[in-house]
Coordinates of C-alpha atoms in Angstrom, one line a residue:
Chain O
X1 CA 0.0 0.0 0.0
X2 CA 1.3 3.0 -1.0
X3 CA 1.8 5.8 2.0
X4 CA -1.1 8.7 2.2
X5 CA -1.9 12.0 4.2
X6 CA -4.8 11.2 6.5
X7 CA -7.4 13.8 7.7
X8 CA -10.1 13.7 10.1
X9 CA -12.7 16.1 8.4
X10 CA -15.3 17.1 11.6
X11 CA -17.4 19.5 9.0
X12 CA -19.0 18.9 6.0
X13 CA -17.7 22.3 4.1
X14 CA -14.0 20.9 5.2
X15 CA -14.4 17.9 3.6
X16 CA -15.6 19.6 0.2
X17 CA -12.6 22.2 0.8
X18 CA -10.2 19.7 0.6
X19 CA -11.4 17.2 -2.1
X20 CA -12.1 20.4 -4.2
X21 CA -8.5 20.3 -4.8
X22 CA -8.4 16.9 -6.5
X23 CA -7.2 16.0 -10.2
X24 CA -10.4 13.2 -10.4
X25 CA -13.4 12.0 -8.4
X26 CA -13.1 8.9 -10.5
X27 CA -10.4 5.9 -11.4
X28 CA -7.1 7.1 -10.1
X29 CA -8.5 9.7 -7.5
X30 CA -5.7 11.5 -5.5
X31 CA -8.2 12.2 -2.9
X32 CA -10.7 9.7 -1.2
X33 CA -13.5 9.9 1.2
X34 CA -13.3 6.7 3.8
X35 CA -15.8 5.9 5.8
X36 CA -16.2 1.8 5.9
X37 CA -13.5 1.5 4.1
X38 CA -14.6 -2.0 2.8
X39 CA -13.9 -1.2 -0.8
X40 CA -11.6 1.7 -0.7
X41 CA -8.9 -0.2 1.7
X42 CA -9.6 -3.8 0.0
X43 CA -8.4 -1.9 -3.5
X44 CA -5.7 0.3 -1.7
X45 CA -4.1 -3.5 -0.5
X46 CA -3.9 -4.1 -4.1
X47 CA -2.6 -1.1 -5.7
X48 CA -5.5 -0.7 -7.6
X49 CA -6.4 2.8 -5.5
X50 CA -3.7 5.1 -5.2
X51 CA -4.9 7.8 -2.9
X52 CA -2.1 10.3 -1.5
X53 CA -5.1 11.6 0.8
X54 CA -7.8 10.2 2.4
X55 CA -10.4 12.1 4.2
X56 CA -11.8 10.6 6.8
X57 CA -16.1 11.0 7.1
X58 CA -16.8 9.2 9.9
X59 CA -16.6 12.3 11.9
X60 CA -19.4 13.9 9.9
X61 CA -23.4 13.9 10.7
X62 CA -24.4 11.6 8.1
X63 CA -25.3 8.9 9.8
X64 CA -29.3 9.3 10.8
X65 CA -32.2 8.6 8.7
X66 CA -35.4 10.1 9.1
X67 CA -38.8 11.4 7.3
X68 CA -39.3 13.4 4.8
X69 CA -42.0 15.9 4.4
X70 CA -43.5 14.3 1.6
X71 CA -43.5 10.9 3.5
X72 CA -40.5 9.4 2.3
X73 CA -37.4 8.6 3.7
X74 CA -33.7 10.6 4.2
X75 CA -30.9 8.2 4.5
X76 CA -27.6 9.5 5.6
X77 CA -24.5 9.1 3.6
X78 CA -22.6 7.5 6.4
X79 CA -25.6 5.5 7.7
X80 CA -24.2 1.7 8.3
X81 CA -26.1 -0.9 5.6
X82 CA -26.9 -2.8 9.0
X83 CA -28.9 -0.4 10.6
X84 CA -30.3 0.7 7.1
X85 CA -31.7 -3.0 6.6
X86 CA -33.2 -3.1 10.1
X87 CA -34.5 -0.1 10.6
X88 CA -38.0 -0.3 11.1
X89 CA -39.3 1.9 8.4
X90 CA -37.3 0.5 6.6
X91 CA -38.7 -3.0 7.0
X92 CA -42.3 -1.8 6.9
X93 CA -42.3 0.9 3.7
X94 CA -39.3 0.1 1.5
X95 CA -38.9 -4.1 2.7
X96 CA -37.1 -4.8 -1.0
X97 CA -34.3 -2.0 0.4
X98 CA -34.1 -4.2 3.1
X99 CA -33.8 -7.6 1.7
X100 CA -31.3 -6.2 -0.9
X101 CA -28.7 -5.2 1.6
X102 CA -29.4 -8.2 3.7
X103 CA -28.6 -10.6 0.9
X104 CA -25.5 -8.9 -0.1
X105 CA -21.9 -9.3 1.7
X106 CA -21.5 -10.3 5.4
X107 CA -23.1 -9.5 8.9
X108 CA -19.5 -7.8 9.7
X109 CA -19.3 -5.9 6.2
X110 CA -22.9 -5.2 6.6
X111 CA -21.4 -3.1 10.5
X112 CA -19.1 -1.5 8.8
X113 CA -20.1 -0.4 4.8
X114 CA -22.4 2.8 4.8
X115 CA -25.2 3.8 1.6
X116 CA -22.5 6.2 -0.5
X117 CA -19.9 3.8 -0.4
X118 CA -22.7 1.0 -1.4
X119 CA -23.5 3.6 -3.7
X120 CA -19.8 3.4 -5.3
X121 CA -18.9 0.0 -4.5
X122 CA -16.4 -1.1 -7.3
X123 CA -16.7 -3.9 -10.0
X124 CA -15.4 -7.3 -8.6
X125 CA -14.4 -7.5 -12.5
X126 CA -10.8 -9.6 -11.8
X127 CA -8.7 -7.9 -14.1
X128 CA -9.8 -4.7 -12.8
X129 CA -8.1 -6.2 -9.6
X130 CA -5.3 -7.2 -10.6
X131 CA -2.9 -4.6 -11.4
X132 CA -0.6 -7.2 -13.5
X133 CA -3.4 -7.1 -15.9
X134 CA -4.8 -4.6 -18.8
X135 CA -7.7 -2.9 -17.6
X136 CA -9.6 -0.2 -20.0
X137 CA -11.5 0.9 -16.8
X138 CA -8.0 1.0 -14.1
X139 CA -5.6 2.4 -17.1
X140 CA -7.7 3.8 -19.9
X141 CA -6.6 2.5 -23.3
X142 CA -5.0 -0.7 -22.3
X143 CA -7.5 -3.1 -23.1
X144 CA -10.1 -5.3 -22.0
X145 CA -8.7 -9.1 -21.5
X146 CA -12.5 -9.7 -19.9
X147 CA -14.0 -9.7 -23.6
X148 CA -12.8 -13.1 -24.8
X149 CA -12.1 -15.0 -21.3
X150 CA -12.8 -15.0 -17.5
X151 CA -16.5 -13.1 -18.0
X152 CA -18.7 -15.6 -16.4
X153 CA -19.8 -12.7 -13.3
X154 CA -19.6 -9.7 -15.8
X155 CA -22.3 -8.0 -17.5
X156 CA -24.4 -8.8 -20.2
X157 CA -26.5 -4.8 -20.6
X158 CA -24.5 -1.6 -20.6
X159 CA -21.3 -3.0 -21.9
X160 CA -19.1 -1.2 -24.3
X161 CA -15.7 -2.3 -26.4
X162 CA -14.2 -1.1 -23.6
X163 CA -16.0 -2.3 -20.8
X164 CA -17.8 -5.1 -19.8
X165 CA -17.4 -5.0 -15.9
X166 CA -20.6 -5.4 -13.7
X167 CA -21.5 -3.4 -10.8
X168 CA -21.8 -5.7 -8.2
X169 CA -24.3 -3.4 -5.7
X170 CA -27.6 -4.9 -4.5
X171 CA -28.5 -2.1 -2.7
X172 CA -28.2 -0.1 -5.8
X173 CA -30.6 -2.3 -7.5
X174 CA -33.6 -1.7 -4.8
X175 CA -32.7 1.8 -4.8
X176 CA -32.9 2.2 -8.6
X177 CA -36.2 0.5 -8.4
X178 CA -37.4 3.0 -5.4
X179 CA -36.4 5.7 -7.6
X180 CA -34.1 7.0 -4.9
X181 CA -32.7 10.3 -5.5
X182 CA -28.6 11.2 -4.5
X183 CA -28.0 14.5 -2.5
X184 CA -24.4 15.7 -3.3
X185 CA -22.6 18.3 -2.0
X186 CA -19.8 19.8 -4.4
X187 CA -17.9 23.1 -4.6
X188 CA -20.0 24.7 -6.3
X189 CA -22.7 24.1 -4.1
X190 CA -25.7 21.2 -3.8
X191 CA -27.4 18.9 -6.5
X192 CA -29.8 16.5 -6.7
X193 CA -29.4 13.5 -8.8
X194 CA -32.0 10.8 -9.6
X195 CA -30.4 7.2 -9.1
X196 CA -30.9 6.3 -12.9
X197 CA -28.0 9.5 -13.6
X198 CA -25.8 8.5 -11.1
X199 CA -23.9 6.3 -12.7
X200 CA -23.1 6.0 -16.2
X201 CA -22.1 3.7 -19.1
X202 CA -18.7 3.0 -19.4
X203 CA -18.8 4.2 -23.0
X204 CA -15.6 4.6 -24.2
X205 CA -14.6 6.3 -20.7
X206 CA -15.0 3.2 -18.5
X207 CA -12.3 4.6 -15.9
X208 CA -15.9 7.4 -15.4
X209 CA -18.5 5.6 -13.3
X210 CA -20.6 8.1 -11.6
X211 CA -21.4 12.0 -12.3
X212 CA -18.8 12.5 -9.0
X213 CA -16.6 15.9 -9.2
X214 CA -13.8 16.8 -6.8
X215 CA -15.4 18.0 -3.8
X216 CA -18.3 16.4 -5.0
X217 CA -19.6 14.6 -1.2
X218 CA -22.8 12.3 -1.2
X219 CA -24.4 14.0 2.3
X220 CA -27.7 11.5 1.8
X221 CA -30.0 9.7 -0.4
X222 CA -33.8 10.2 -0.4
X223 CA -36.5 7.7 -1.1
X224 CA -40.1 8.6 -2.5
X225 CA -43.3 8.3 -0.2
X226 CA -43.7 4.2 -0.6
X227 CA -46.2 3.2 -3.3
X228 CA -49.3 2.5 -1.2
X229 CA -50.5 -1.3 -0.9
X230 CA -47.1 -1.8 -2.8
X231 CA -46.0 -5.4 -2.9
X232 CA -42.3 -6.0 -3.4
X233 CA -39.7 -8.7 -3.3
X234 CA -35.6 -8.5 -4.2
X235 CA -35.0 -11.9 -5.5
X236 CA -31.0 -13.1 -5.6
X237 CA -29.7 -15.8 -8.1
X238 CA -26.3 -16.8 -7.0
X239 CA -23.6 -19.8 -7.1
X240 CA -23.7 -19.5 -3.2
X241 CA -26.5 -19.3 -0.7
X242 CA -25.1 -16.5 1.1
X243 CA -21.8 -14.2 1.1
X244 CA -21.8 -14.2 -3.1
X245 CA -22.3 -11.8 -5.3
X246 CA -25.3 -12.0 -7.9
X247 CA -25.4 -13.2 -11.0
X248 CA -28.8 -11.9 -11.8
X249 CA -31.1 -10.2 -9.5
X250 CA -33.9 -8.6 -9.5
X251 CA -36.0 -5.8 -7.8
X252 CA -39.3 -5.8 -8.3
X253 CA -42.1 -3.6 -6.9
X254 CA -46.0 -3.9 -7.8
X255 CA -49.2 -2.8 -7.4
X256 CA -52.0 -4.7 -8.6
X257 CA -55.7 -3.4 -9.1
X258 CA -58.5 -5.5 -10.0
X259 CA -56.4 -8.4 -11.1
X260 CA -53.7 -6.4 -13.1
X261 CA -50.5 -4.7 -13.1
X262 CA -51.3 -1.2 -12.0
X263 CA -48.1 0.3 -11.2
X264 CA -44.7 -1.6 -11.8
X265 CA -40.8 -0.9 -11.2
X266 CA -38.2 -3.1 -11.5
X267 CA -34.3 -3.1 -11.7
X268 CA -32.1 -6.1 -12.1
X269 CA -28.7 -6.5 -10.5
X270 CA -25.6 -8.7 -11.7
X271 CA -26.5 -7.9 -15.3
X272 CA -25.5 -4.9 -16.1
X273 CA -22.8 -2.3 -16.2
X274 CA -24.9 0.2 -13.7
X275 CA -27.9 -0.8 -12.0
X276 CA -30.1 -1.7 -14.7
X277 CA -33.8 -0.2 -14.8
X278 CA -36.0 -1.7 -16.6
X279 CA -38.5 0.5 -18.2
X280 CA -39.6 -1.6 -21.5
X281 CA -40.5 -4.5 -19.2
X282 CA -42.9 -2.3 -17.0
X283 CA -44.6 -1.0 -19.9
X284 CA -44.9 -5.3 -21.3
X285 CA -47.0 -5.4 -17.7
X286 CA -49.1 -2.5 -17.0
X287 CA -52.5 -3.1 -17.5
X288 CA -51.8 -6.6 -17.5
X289 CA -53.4 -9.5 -16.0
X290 CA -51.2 -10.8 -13.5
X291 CA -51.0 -14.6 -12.6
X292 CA -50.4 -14.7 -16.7
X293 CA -47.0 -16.5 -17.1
X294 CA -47.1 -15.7 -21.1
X295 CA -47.2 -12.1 -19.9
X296 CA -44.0 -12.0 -17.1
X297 CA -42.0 -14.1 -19.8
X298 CA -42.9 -11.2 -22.7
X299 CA -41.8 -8.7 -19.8
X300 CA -38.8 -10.1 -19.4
X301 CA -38.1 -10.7 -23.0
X302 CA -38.5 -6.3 -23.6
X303 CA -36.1 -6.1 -20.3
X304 CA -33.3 -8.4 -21.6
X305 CA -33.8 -7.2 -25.5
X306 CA -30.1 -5.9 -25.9
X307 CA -28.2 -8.5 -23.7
X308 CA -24.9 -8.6 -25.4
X309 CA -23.7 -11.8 -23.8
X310 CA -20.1 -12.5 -23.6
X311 CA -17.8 -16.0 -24.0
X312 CA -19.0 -17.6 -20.8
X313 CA -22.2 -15.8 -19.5
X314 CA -24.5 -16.4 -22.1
X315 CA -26.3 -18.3 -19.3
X316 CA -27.3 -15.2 -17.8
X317 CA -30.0 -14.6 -20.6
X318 CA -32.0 -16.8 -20.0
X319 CA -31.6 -16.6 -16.0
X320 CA -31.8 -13.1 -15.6
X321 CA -35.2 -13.5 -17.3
X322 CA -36.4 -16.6 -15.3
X323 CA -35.5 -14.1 -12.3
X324 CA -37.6 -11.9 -13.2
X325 CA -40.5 -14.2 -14.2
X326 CA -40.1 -15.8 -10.9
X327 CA -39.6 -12.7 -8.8
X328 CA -43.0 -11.3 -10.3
X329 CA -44.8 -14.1 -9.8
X330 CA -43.5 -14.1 -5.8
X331 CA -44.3 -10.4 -5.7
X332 CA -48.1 -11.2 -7.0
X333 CA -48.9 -14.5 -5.5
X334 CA -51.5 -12.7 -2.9
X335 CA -51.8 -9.7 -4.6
Chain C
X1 CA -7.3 -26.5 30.0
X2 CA -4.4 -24.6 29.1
X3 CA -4.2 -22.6 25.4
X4 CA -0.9 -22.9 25.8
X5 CA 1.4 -26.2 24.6
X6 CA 4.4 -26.5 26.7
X7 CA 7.2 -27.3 24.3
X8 CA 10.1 -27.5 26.9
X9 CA 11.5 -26.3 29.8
X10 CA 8.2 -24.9 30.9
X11 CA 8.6 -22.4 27.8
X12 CA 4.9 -22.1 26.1
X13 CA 4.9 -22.7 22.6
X14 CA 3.7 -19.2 21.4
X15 CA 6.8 -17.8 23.7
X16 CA 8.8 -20.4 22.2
X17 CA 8.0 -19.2 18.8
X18 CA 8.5 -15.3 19.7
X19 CA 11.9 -15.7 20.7
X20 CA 13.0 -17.7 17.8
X21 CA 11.6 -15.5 15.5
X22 CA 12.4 -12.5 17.6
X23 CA 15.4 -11.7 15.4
X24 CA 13.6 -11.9 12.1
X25 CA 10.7 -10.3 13.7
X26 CA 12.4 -6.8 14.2
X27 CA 14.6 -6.6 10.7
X28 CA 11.1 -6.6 9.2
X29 CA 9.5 -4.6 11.2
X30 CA 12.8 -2.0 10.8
X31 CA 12.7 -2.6 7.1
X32 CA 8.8 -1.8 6.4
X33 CA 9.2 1.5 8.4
X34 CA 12.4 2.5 6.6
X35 CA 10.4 2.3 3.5
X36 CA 7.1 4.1 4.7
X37 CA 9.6 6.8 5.1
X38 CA 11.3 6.9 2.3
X39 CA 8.1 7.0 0.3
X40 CA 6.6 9.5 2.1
X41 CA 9.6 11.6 1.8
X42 CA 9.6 11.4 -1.8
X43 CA 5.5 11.8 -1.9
X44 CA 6.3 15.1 -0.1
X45 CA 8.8 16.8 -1.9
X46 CA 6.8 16.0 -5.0
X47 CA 2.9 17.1 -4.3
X48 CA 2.1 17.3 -0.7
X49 CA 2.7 20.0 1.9
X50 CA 2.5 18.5 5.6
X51 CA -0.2 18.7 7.8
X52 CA -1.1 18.5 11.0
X53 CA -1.8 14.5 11.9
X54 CA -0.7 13.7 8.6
X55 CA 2.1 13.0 6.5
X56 CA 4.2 9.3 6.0
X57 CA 6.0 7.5 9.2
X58 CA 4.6 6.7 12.4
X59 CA 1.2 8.5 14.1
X60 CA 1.1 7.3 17.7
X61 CA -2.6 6.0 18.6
X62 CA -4.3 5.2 21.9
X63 CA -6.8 2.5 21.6
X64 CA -8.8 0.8 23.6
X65 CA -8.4 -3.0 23.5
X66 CA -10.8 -5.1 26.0
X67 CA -11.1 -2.5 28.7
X68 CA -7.7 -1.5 28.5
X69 CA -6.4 1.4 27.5
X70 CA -3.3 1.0 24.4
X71 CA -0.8 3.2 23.4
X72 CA 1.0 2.8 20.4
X73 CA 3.2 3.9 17.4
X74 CA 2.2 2.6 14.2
X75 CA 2.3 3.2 10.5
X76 CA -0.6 4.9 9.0
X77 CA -1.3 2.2 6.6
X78 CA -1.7 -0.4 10.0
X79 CA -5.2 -2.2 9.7
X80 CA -6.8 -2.8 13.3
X81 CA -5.7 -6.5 12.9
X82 CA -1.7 -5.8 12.4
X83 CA -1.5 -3.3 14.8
X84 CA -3.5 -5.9 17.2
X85 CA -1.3 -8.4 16.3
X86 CA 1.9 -6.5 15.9
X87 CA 2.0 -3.3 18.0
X88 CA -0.5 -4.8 21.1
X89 CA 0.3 -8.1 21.0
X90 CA -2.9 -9.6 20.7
X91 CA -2.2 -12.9 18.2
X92 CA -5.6 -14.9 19.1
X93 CA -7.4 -12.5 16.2
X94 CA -5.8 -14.0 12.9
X95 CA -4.9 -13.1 9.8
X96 CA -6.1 -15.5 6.6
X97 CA -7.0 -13.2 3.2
X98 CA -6.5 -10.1 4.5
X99 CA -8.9 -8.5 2.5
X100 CA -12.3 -9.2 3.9
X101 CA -12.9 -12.2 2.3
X102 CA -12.6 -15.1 4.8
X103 CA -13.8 -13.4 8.6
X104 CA -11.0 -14.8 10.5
X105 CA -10.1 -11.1 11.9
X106 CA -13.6 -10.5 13.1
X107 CA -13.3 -8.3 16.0
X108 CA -15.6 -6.1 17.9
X109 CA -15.7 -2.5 18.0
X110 CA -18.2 -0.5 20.0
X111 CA -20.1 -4.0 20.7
X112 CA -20.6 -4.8 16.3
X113 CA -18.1 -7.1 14.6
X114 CA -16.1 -6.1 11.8
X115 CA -13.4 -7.1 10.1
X116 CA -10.4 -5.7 11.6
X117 CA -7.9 -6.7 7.8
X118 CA -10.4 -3.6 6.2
X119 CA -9.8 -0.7 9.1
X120 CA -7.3 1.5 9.5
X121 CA -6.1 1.1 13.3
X122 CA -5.9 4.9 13.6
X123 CA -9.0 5.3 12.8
X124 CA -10.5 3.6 15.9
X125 CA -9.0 6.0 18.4
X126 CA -11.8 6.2 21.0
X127 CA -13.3 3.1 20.0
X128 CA -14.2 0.2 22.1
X129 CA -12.2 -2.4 20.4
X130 CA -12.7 -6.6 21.7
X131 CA -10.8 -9.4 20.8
X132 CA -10.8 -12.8 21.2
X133 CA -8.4 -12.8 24.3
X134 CA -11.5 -10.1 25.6
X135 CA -14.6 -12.0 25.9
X136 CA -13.3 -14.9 28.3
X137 CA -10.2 -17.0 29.6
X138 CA -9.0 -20.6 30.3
X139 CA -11.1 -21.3 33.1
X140 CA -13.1 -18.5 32.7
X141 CA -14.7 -19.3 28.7
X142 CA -17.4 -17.2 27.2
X143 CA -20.2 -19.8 26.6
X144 CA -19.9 -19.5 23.1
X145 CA -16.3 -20.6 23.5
X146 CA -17.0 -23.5 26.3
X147 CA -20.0 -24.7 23.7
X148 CA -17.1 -24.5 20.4
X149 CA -14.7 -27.1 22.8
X150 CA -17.9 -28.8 23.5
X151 CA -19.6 -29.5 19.6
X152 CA -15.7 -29.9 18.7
X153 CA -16.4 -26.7 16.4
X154 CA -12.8 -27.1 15.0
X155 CA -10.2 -28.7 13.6
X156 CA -7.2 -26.7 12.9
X157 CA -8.2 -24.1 15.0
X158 CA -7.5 -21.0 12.5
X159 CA -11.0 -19.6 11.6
X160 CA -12.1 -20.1 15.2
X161 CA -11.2 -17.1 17.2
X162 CA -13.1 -15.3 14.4
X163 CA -16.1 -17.4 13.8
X164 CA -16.6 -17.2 17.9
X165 CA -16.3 -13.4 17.9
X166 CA -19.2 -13.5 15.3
X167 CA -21.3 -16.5 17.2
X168 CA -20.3 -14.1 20.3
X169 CA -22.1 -11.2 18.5
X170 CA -25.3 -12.7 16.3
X171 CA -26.4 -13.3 20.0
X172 CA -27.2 -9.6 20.0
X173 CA -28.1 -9.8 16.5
X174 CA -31.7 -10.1 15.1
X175 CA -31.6 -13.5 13.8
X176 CA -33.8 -16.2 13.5
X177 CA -34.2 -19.3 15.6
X178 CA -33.6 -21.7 12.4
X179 CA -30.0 -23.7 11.9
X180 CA -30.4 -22.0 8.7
X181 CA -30.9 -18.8 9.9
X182 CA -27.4 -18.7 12.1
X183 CA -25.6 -20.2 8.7
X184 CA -26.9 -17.3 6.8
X185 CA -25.8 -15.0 9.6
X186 CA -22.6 -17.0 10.1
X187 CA -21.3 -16.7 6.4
X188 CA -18.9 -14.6 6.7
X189 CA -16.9 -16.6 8.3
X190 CA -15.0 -19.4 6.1
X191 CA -13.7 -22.6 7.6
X192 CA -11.8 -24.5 5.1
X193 CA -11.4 -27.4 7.7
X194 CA -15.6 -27.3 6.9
X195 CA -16.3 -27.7 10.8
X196 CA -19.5 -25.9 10.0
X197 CA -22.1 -28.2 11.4
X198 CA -20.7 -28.1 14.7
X199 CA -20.2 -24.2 14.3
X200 CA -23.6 -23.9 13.9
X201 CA -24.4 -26.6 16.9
X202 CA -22.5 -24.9 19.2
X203 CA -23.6 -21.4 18.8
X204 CA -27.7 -22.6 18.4
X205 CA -26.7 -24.8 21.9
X206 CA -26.3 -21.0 23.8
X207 CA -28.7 -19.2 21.5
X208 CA -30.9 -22.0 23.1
X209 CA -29.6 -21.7 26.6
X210 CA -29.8 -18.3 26.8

């Protein structure tokens, strides 16, 4: 690990201040934030992050979560996943939130990651890890050695020439599907961005993942008032019960009115570059009858329509769409 | 029942070990600080102007380590786990990946387990930091511990101070009252001996005791 300035910022205008002065936000950063520090100090082991400063947000009041005026929820920046997932709110209005983070990592990781650094965990891409290797997205315009071998976890929507990594989040995918919005606070002052902008394609820019600035610090993230009589479920598909990453997912949120898909929003994790919405397949089902399996399978046909799948997860497909299919069908059973 | 071998002379094996290795021990201990310094001269007199509580070398930390207050000097870069190991120590928390992968490092801090391989020791300053060595004693086991000896939750013995930190703290945790639900909660925590049936024996034993 290479050696760093550390400072303890006790203000959220000191953090900006400093960060301000960064080259990047993005791939090589000079600067990082550290609050968890499960990604950030697992990639600074392996050279792959380089930070000469890390700024230390633990200090800051970002941890709380409380109601909006509009009946949704504030989540603080620095809020633990582990008291996200239980929080009782939580478990009553948003329960999909709750499963998400519960299915992903461990009990300990769970103590110790917080929402924005869920919010930028990194691909678990292997040759992004690996610093012996060419990596488009760790040094831009070396190459991708994912497209051709070792692809089986990487995405199938999103992908570019460049990049084909996957963003292994499930907390992103429930949040994408709760329409959460990200509360920044940069130099030039604060911005709201919807989840769906937050992070981007890899294009031909893969080392870019988010809209991030230097300065640019994630103080919360807001959800919507919950749909009322809502039924939701985040469904996991993974080579492992437990403590594995996804290799499709899905978030899936209904309402259901007089037999049929009144209001539908669903995301899918392990599939795609960013956490993939899926607005085509929403459209398939509203106004729908539900309990139709024709109907889920044409859904999940419009979601998966551009899958570009790669040497060895051309399984994902077809399971990415069985997720779905089977995710709805839990989400409806006594709807 | 003493966790302590003798391996002659009435010399315990872990002592045993220290001094033979002692030697070795400090030339690489010398050797990684002569380096942090060197890099952090060079990082300086390239971008970075000094400030206060930063900088390359060694930051002196006080920690609290199971009741007990710690002062010590340490690299920047230390994770909880080294500096427990190294600077305190405290060798029942172990090291296997060393990047958050495998649980054996669980520790607590403020009552929660983490992993101790993916903290920065400095940054727990204030911190209510428990280890193994913390939550009982030969004669004196935690009954998590007294239930692992009695399930035979082992083999080699390497995962185990960290899968009984985490059994120690899912008793706090919401968790169901299923085999399956303490495995779920238990994942974290690899045993490549794959003593895991009689992990999860031992810890649903207290859970059921309790």
């Amino acid at each position: 690990m290479h050696t760093f300035e550390f400072v303890r910022a006790n203000d959220p205008a000191l953090a900006v201040a400093i960060t301000s002065q960064a080259k990047t936000a993005q791939q090589g950063a000079d600067m990082r934030f550290v609050a968890g520090g499960t990604t950030l100090l697992d990639l600074m082991k392996l050279n792959v992050e380089q930070p000469a400063k890390l700024v230390d947000v633990n200090g800051l009041p970002l941890d709380k979560i409380e109601r909006t005026a509009d009946g949704g929820l504030k989540i603080g920046a620095t809020m633990r996943n582990a008291d996200l997932a239980h929080h009782a709110d939580v478990q009553r209005d948003y329960p999909v939130l709750s499963q998400a983070i519960l299915q992903g990592a461990s009990a300990q990781i769970r103590n110790m990651a917080t929402t924005a650094g869920n919010l930028l965990q990194r691909t678990r891409c292997m040759f992004f890890r690996d610093t012996a290797m060419p990596c488009n997205k760790r040094e831009p315009g070396s190459g991708c050695p994912a497209i051709g071998g070792g692809n089986r976890m990487l995405a199938i929507l999103g992908t570019s020439e460049q990049c084909i990594a996957s963003n292994p989040s499930d907390m992103n995918v429930a949040m994408a599907a709760l329409e959460a919005v990200v509360h920044i606070r940069g130099a030039k002052g604060e911005r709201d961005v919807a989840i769906g902008e937050f992070h981007v394609l890899p294009g031909n820019t893969p080392s870019r993942e988010n809209v991030l600035e230097p300065g640019d610090l994630i103080t919360h993230v807001t959800l919507p008032a919950a749909a009322k009589g809502s039924k939701s479920i985040y469904l996991k598909l993974r080579d492992r019960t437990s403590y594995e990453f996804a290799l499709a997912s899905a978030a899936v949120i209904v309402n259901v009115a007089d037999g049929r898909f009144e209001r539908v929003r669903i995301a899918m994790g392990g599939v795609g570059t960013k956490p993939w919405r899926m607005p085509e397949a929403e459209a398939a089902l509203v106004g729908q009858a539900v309990g139709d399996e024709a109907v889920m399978r044409r859904a999940a046909e419009a979601g998966l329509k551009d899958a570009r799948p790669q040497s060895e997860n051309g399984f994902k497909v077809e399971l990415a769409k069985r997720c779905l299919v089977y995710a709805l069908k839990q989400a409806t059973q006594n709807a | 029942m003493s966790n302590e071998e003798t391996v002659s002379g009435g010399l315990s094996r872990r002592a045993f070990l220290s001094s033979a290795g002692a030697a070795g021990v400090v030339s690489a201990i010398e050797g990684r600080i002569v380096m942090a310094q060197e890099n952090g001269v060079k990082t300086a007199s390239a971008v970075r102007t000094p400030e206060a509580g930063g900088g390359a070398g060694i930051v002196a930390v006080t920690l609290r380590v199971n009741g007990k207050e710690q002062k010590v000097r340490i690299d920047p870069r230390a994770s909880l786990l080294d500096c427990l190991r190294e600077s305190v120590g405290l060798t029942g928390t172990k090291k296997g990946c060393d990047h958050g992968q495998c649980g054996a490092c669980t520790v607590h801090v403020n009552g929660r387990r983490v992993l101790s391989c993916l903290s920065l020791a400095m940054m727990h300053e204030g911190d209510e930091v428990t280890t193994i060595e913390g939550i009982g004693q030969p004669g004196n086991l935690h009954a998590v511990q007294a239930a692992f000896v009695a399930h035979d939750a082992y083999q080699c013995g390497y995962c185990t101070s960290g899968q009984i930190m985490s059994g120690v703290a899912l008793l706090k945790e919401p968790c169901g009252p299923a085999d399956a639900d303490v495995k779920e909660l238990m994942s974290g925590n690899i045993c490549r001996c794959g003593a895991y049936p009689n992990i999860v024996a031992a810890i649903q034993q207290v859970r059921k005791g309790a």
